[in-house]
C-alpha positions as YAML, in Angstrom:
chain: A
units: angstrom
residues:
- id: 1
  name: MET
  ca: [19.99, 8.16, 4.83]
- id: 2
  name: PRO
  ca: [22.18, 5.02, 4.80]
- id: 3
  name: ILE
  ca: [20.29, 1.76, 5.27]
- id: 4
  name: ASN
  ca: [21.04, -0.01, 8.55]
- id: 5
  name: PRO
  ca: [21.20, -3.76, 7.69]
- id: 6
  name: LYS
  ca: [20.07, -4.70, 11.19]
- id: 7
  name: GLU
  ca: [17.04, -2.41, 10.98]
- id: 8
  name: ARG
  ca: [16.16, -3.86, 7.58]
- id: 9
  name: GLU
  ca: [16.47, -7.40, 8.96]
- id: 10
  name: LYS
  ca: [14.27, -6.42, 11.90]
- id: 11
  name: ALA
  ca: [11.65, -4.89, 9.58]
- id: 12
  name: ILE
  ca: [11.50, -8.11, 7.52]
- id: 13
  name: PHE
  ca: [11.17, -10.15, 10.71]
- id: 14
  name: ILE
  ca: [8.31, -7.95, 11.96]
- id: 15
  name: ALA
  ca: [6.55, -8.19, 8.58]
- id: 16
  name: LYS
  ca: [6.66, -11.98, 8.73]
- id: 17
  name: LYS
  ca: [5.63, -12.10, 12.38]
- id: 18
  name: ASN
  ca: [2.73, -9.66, 11.84]
- id: 19
  name: LEU
  ca: [1.61, -11.11, 8.51]
- id: 20
  name: ALA
  ca: [-1.84, -12.03, 9.83]
- id: 21
  name: SER
  ca: [-2.46, -8.48, 11.06]
- id: 22
  name: LEU
  ca: [-1.26, -6.96, 7.79]
- id: 23
  name: VAL
  ca: [-3.51, -9.26, 5.76]
- id: 24
  name: TYR
  ca: [-6.41, -8.64, 8.14]
- id: 25
  name: ASP
  ca: [-6.07, -4.88, 7.72]
- id: 26
  name: PHE
  ca: [-6.02, -5.29, 3.94]
- id: 27
  name: GLN
  ca: [-9.17, -7.38, 3.85]
- id: 28
  name: THR
  ca: [-10.90, -4.95, 6.22]
- id: 29
  name: LEU
  ca: [-10.01, -2.13, 3.84]
- id: 30
  name: GLU
  ca: [-11.91, -4.08, 1.19]
- id: 31
  name: GLY
  ca: [-14.94, -4.64, 3.44]
- id: 32
  name: MET
  ca: [-14.33, -8.37, 3.70]
- id: 33
  name: PRO
  ca: [-15.92, -10.40, 6.54]
- id: 34
  name: PHE
  ca: [-12.99, -12.20, 8.20]
- id: 35
  name: THR
  ca: [-11.98, -11.65, 11.81]
- id: 36
  name: LEU
  ca: [-8.33, -11.50, 12.87]
- id: 37
  name: PRO
  ca: [-8.48, -14.99, 14.50]
- id: 38
  name: GLU
  ca: [-9.95, -16.34, 11.26]
- id: 39
  name: VAL
  ca: [-7.14, -14.81, 9.23]
- id: 40
  name: GLN
  ca: [-4.60, -16.25, 11.64]
- id: 41
  name: THR
  ca: [-6.23, -19.66, 11.31]
- id: 42
  name: TYR
  ca: [-6.30, -19.43, 7.53]
- id: 43
  name: LEU
  ca: [-2.60, -18.56, 7.37]
- id: 44
  name: GLN
  ca: [-1.89, -21.66, 9.44]
- id: 45
  name: GLY
  ca: [-3.33, -23.70, 6.58]
- id: 46
  name: ILE
  ca: [-6.66, -24.46, 8.20]
- id: 47
  name: THR
  ca: [-9.87, -23.88, 6.26]
- id: 48
  name: VAL
  ca: [-12.19, -21.29, 7.78]
- id: 49
  name: GLY
  ca: [-15.84, -22.28, 7.52]
- id: 50
  name: GLY
  ca: [-18.89, -20.11, 7.03]
- id: 51
  name: HIS
  ca: [-17.52, -17.87, 4.28]
- id: 52
  name: LYS
  ca: [-18.11, -17.63, 0.56]
- id: 53
  name: VAL
  ca: [-15.58, -19.36, -1.67]
- id: 54
  name: GLU
  ca: [-14.88, -16.09, -3.49]
- id: 55
  name: ASP
  ca: [-14.12, -14.37, -0.18]
- id: 56
  name: GLU
  ca: [-11.62, -17.07, 0.76]
- id: 57
  name: GLU
  ca: [-10.01, -16.77, -2.67]
- id: 58
  name: LYS
  ca: [-9.71, -13.02, -2.24]
- id: 59
  name: LEU
  ca: [-8.22, -13.48, 1.23]
- id: 60
  name: LYS
  ca: [-5.70, -15.90, -0.24]
- id: 61
  name: GLN
  ca: [-4.58, -13.30, -2.77]
- id: 62
  name: GLN
  ca: [-4.05, -10.66, -0.09]
- id: 63
  name: ALA
  ca: [-1.79, -13.08, 1.78]
- id: 64
  name: LEU
  ca: [0.08, -14.10, -1.37]
- id: 65
  name: ALA
  ca: [0.71, -10.47, -2.28]
- id: 66
  name: TRP
  ca: [2.24, -9.72, 1.12]
- id: 67
  name: LYS
  ca: [4.35, -12.89, 1.00]
- id: 68
  name: TYR
  ca: [5.56, -12.02, -2.50]
- id: 69
  name: LEU
  ca: [6.52, -8.52, -1.41]
- id: 70
  name: ILE
  ca: [8.45, -9.80, 1.61]
- id: 71
  name: SER
  ca: [10.25, -12.34, -0.60]
- id: 72
  name: LEU
  ca: [11.27, -9.61, -3.06]
- id: 73
  name: ILE
  ca: [12.73, -7.55, -0.22]
- id: 74
  name: GLU
  ca: [14.51, -10.52, 1.34]
- id: 75
  name: HIS
  ca: [16.22, -11.32, -1.96]
- id: 76
  name: ASN
  ca: [17.06, -7.67, -2.71]
- id: 77
  name: LYS
  ca: [14.74, -7.69, -5.73]
- id: 78
  name: PHE
  ca: [12.35, -4.96, -4.66]
- id: 79
  name: ASN
  ca: [12.59, -1.68, -6.50]
- id: 80
  name: PHE
  ca: [10.07, 1.06, -7.11]
- id: 81
  name: SER
  ca: [9.14, 0.37, -10.71]
- id: 82
  name: LYS
  ca: [6.18, -0.24, -12.98]
- id: 83
  name: SER
  ca: [7.09, -3.91, -13.35]
- id: 84
  name: VAL
  ca: [7.06, -4.56, -9.59]
- id: 85
  name: ALA
  ca: [3.81, -2.61, -9.17]
- id: 86
  name: CYS
  ca: [2.20, -4.65, -11.96]
- id: 87
  name: ASP
  ca: [3.40, -7.93, -10.44]
- id: 88
  name: LEU
  ca: [1.93, -7.02, -7.06]
- id: 89
  name: GLN
  ca: [-1.36, -5.78, -8.52]
- id: 90
  name: LYS
  ca: [-1.71, -8.97, -10.55]
- id: 91
  name: ILE
  ca: [-1.66, -10.94, -7.31]
- id: 92
  name: VAL
  ca: [-3.62, -8.69, -4.96]
- id: 93
  name: ALA
  ca: [-6.44, -7.98, -7.47]
- id: 94
  name: LYS
  ca: [-6.62, -11.37, -9.17]
- id: 95
  name: ASP
  ca: [-10.16, -12.13, -10.37]
- id: 96
  name: GLU
  ca: [-11.23, -8.58, -9.43]
- id: 97
  name: ALA
  ca: [-9.67, -6.35, -12.05]
- id: 98
  name: LEU
  ca: [-9.74, -6.17, -15.82]
- id: 99
  name: ASN
  ca: [-6.32, -6.86, -17.34]
- id: 100
  name: PRO
  ca: [-4.63, -7.78, -14.03]
- id: 101
  name: GLY
  ca: [-0.96, -6.91, -13.99]
- id: 102
  name: GLU
  ca: [-1.34, -4.19, -16.62]
- id: 103
  name: PHE
  ca: [-2.02, -0.47, -16.52]
- id: 104
  name: ARG
  ca: [-5.62, 0.23, -17.47]
- id: 105
  name: ASP
  ca: [-6.50, 0.97, -21.09]
- id: 106
  name: GLY
  ca: [-9.72, 2.85, -20.41]
- id: 107
  name: GLN
  ca: [-11.34, 5.39, -18.10]
- id: 108
  name: VAL
  ca: [-12.28, 4.71, -14.47]
- id: 109
  name: TRP
  ca: [-14.22, 6.66, -11.85]
- id: 110
  name: ILE
  ca: [-14.10, 6.76, -8.06]
- id: 111
  name: ARG
  ca: [-17.32, 6.50, -6.11]
- id: 112
  name: GLY
  ca: [-18.19, 9.34, -3.77]
- id: 113
  name: THR
  ca: [-16.19, 12.06, -5.49]
- id: 114
  name: GLY
  ca: [-16.45, 14.20, -8.58]
- id: 115
  name: TYR
  ca: [-12.73, 13.79, -9.19]
- id: 116
  name: VAL
  ca: [-11.97, 11.90, -12.40]
- id: 117
  name: PRO
  ca: [-8.62, 10.05, -12.64]
- id: 118
  name: PRO
  ca: [-6.37, 10.86, -15.61]
- id: 119
  name: GLN
  ca: [-6.86, 9.40, -19.07]
- id: 120
  name: HIS
  ca: [-5.20, 6.04, -19.61]
- id: 121
  name: ASP
  ca: [-2.90, 7.23, -22.39]
- id: 122
  name: GLY
  ca: [-0.96, 9.40, -19.95]
- id: 123
  name: LEU
  ca: [-0.42, 6.83, -17.22]
- id: 124
  name: ASP
  ca: [3.11, 5.80, -18.21]
- id: 125
  name: GLU
  ca: [4.22, 9.41, -18.11]
- id: 126
  name: LYS
  ca: [2.47, 9.91, -14.75]
- id: 127
  name: PHE
  ca: [4.25, 6.89, -13.26]
- id: 128
  name: GLU
  ca: [7.61, 7.99, -14.63]
- id: 129
  name: GLY
  ca: [7.03, 11.33, -12.95]
- id: 130
  name: LEU
  ca: [6.24, 9.55, -9.68]
- id: 131
  name: CYS
  ca: [9.47, 7.53, -9.92]
- id: 132
  name: LEU
  ca: [11.49, 10.71, -10.48]
- id: 133
  name: ARG
  ca: [9.77, 12.44, -7.58]
- id: 134
  name: ILE
  ca: [10.50, 9.54, -5.24]
- id: 135
  name: GLN
  ca: [14.16, 9.50, -6.30]
- id: 136
  name: ARG
  ca: [14.47, 13.15, -5.25]
- id: 137
  name: ILE
  ca: [12.94, 12.63, -1.80]
- id: 138
  name: LYS
  ca: [15.45, 11.78, 0.93]
- id: 139
  name: ASN
  ca: [13.03, 10.72, 3.65]
- id: 140
  name: ASN
  ca: [11.94, 7.10, 3.23]
- id: 141
  name: PHE
  ca: [8.71, 7.50, 5.19]
- id: 142
  name: GLU
  ca: [7.75, 10.39, 2.93]
- id: 143
  name: LYS
  ca: [8.68, 8.36, -0.16]
- id: 144
  name: GLY
  ca: [6.37, 5.54, 0.86]
- id: 145
  name: VAL
  ca: [3.39, 7.74, 1.70]
- id: 146
  name: ILE
  ca: [3.74, 9.72, -1.54]
- id: 147
  name: ALA
  ca: [3.86, 6.47, -3.53]
- id: 148
  name: SER
  ca: [0.71, 5.18, -1.84]
- id: 149
  name: LEU
  ca: [-1.21, 8.41, -2.39]
- id: 150
  name: ASP
  ca: [-0.16, 8.88, -6.00]
- id: 151
  name: MET
  ca: [-1.07, 5.33, -6.97]
- id: 152
  name: ALA
  ca: [-4.48, 5.65, -5.34]
- id: 153
  name: ARG
  ca: [-5.32, 8.99, -6.94]
- id: 154
  name: ASN
  ca: [-4.08, 8.27, -10.46]
- id: 155
  name: GLN
  ca: [-5.71, 4.81, -10.52]
- id: 156
  name: TYR
  ca: [-3.10, 3.13, -12.72]
- id: 157
  name: PHE
  ca: [-5.09, -0.11, -12.67]
- id: 158
  name: TYR
  ca: [-8.74, -1.01, -13.06]
- id: 159
  name: ASP
  ca: [-8.83, -2.25, -9.45]
- id: 160
  name: GLY
  ca: [-6.57, -2.79, -6.46]
- id: 161
  name: ASN
  ca: [-4.92, 0.63, -6.64]
- id: 162
  name: LYS
  ca: [-4.99, 1.48, -2.94]
- id: 163
  name: ARG
  ca: [-3.75, -1.97, -1.97]
- id: 164
  name: THR
  ca: [-1.01, -1.95, -4.60]
- id: 165
  name: GLY
  ca: [0.04, 1.52, -3.47]
- id: 166
  name: LEU
  ca: [0.20, 0.37, 0.13]
- id: 167
  name: LEU
  ca: [2.28, -2.65, -0.87]
- id: 168
  name: MET
  ca: [4.70, -0.44, -2.79]
- id: 169
  name: MET
  ca: [4.83, 1.87, 0.22]
- id: 170
  name: ASN
  ca: [5.80, -1.07, 2.39]
- id: 171
  name: GLY
  ca: [8.40, -2.13, -0.14]
- id: 172
  name: ILE
  ca: [10.04, 1.25, 0.39]
- id: 173
  name: PHE
  ca: [9.55, 1.10, 4.17]
- id: 174
  name: ILE
  ca: [10.85, -2.39, 4.85]
- id: 175
  name: SER
  ca: [13.72, -2.19, 2.34]
- id: 176
  name: ASN
  ca: [14.96, 0.85, 4.20]
- id: 177
  name: GLY
  ca: [14.53, -0.47, 7.72]
- id: 178
  name: LEU
  ca: [11.14, 1.05, 8.54]
- id: 179
  name: MET
  ca: [8.55, -1.18, 10.13]
- id: 180
  name: PRO
  ca: [5.69, -2.54, 7.97]
- id: 181
  name: PHE
  ca: [2.39, -0.71, 8.08]
- id: 182
  name: SER
  ca: [-1.12, -0.91, 6.75]
- id: 183
  name: VAL
  ca: [-4.21, 1.13, 7.57]
- id: 184
  name: PRO
  ca: [-5.46, -0.30, 10.91]
- id: 185
  name: SER
  ca: [-8.96, -1.77, 10.74]
- id: 186
  name: LYS
  ca: [-10.20, 0.68, 13.39]
- id: 187
  name: SER
  ca: [-9.06, 3.61, 11.25]
- id: 188
  name: VAL
  ca: [-10.47, 2.51, 7.90]
- id: 189
  name: LEU
  ca: [-13.45, 4.88, 8.11]
- id: 190
  name: ALA
  ca: [-11.19, 7.87, 8.80]
- id: 191
  name: TYR
  ca: [-8.85, 6.78, 6.01]
- id: 192
  name: ASN
  ca: [-11.66, 6.43, 3.46]
- id: 193
  name: THR
  ca: [-13.17, 9.78, 4.45]
- id: 194
  name: LYS
  ca: [-9.86, 11.62, 4.20]
- id: 195
  name: MET
  ca: [-9.04, 9.89, 0.92]
- id: 196
  name: LEU
  ca: [-12.25, 11.22, -0.65]
- id: 197
  name: ASP
  ca: [-11.12, 14.74, 0.26]
- id: 198
  name: PHE
  ca: [-7.66, 13.96, -1.09]
- id: 199
  name: TYR
  ca: [-9.06, 12.73, -4.40]
- id: 200
  name: ALA
  ca: [-10.96, 15.99, -4.79]
- id: 201
  name: THR
  ca: [-8.17, 18.38, -3.77]
- id: 202
  name: GLY
  ca: [-4.89, 16.55, -4.37]
- id: 203
  name: ASN
  ca: [-3.66, 18.04, -1.07]
- id: 204
  name: GLU
  ca: [-1.25, 15.47, 0.36]
- id: 205
  name: LYS
  ca: [-0.64, 17.20, 3.68]
- id: 206
  name: THR
  ca: [-3.72, 15.87, 5.52]
- id: 207
  name: MET
  ca: [-3.08, 12.33, 4.36]
- id: 208
  name: PHE
  ca: [0.58, 12.53, 5.30]
- id: 209
  name: GLU
  ca: [-0.40, 13.63, 8.80]
- id: 210
  name: PHE
  ca: [-2.87, 10.73, 8.97]
- id: 211
  name: PHE
  ca: [-0.17, 8.19, 8.08]
- id: 212
  name: GLU
  ca: [2.32, 9.72, 10.49]
- id: 213
  name: LYS
  ca: [-0.22, 9.67, 13.36]
- id: 214
  name: GLU
  ca: [-1.34, 6.09, 12.69]
- id: 215
  name: TYR
  ca: [2.21, 4.85, 12.28]
- id: 216
  name: ALA
  ca: [3.17, 6.43, 15.60]
- id: 217
  name: LYS
  ca: [0.25, 4.62, 17.26]
- id: 218
  name: GLU
  ca: [1.51, 1.34, 15.85]
- id: 219
  name: TYR
  ca: [5.12, 2.05, 16.80]
- id: 220
  name: PRO
  ca: [5.13, 4.35, 19.86]
- id: 221
  name: GLY
  ca: [7.96, 6.82, 19.96]
- id: 222
  name: PHE
  ca: [8.18, 7.14, 16.18]
- id: 223
  name: SER
  ca: [8.58, 10.59, 14.72]
- id: 224
  name: VAL
  ca: [9.44, 11.50, 11.17]
- id: 225
  name: ASP
  ca: [11.97, 13.92, 12.66]
- id: 226
  name: MET
  ca: [13.93, 10.85, 13.73]
- id: 227
  name: ILE
  ca: [14.48, 9.81, 10.12]
- id: 228
  name: GLY
  ca: [15.35, 13.05, 8.42]
- id: 229
  name: TYR
  ca: [11.90, 14.54, 7.91]
- id: 230
  name: THR
  ca: [11.83, 16.79, 4.84]
- id: 231
  name: TRP
  ca: [8.11, 17.15, 4.12]
- id: 232
  name: LYS
  ca: [7.07, 20.21, 2.15]
- id: 233
  name: GLU
  ca: [3.58, 20.73, 0.83]
- id: 234
  name: LYS
  ca: [3.40, 20.79, -2.98]
...
């Protein structure tokens, strides 16, 4: 569907206005200890006491990653590519991951599931396949969700895969006039539980329904039917 410049401008505005909430949801996803008021205070440039230095550093990186993404979109430099994904992962997983900003060069495992992500030597081909799949999808909400799920399941990086996938999802959303979205803190348990099932089965349908439901809660009145819904189960 054609991009409405006013909707895109509105989406960027909402992302900036709701930056604290987006960062808060990210750090909650990682089990970090900050409250929303503390995140708001931190983003105002005021030091938040009572937390470990490493936690504050990690919080800083979550904020920088969101700011970088929004800047890319504002300057029409966001595109769904390996280079952009690597740039975002390098920021969001700084000091957490081996080889930040690069696809992993070894095997990884996911706790809580018997599913084993693909071997590292096939990751470039996997990502190229994802890019081609996204190009064929017409619905921008569907594109974003598929990107997020694929990046989480294939584990292209040593760490920060879910967050990088969610950032790339939002790059697709905001660039195309959809409002920004992250997994709400109150729904993290449901998200993690459903993701474990998704890792094991690869069935995207349940996760797509989860994202659609949560997005509609955040933005009442939303329906994928409003934006040319084309979802078909693989």
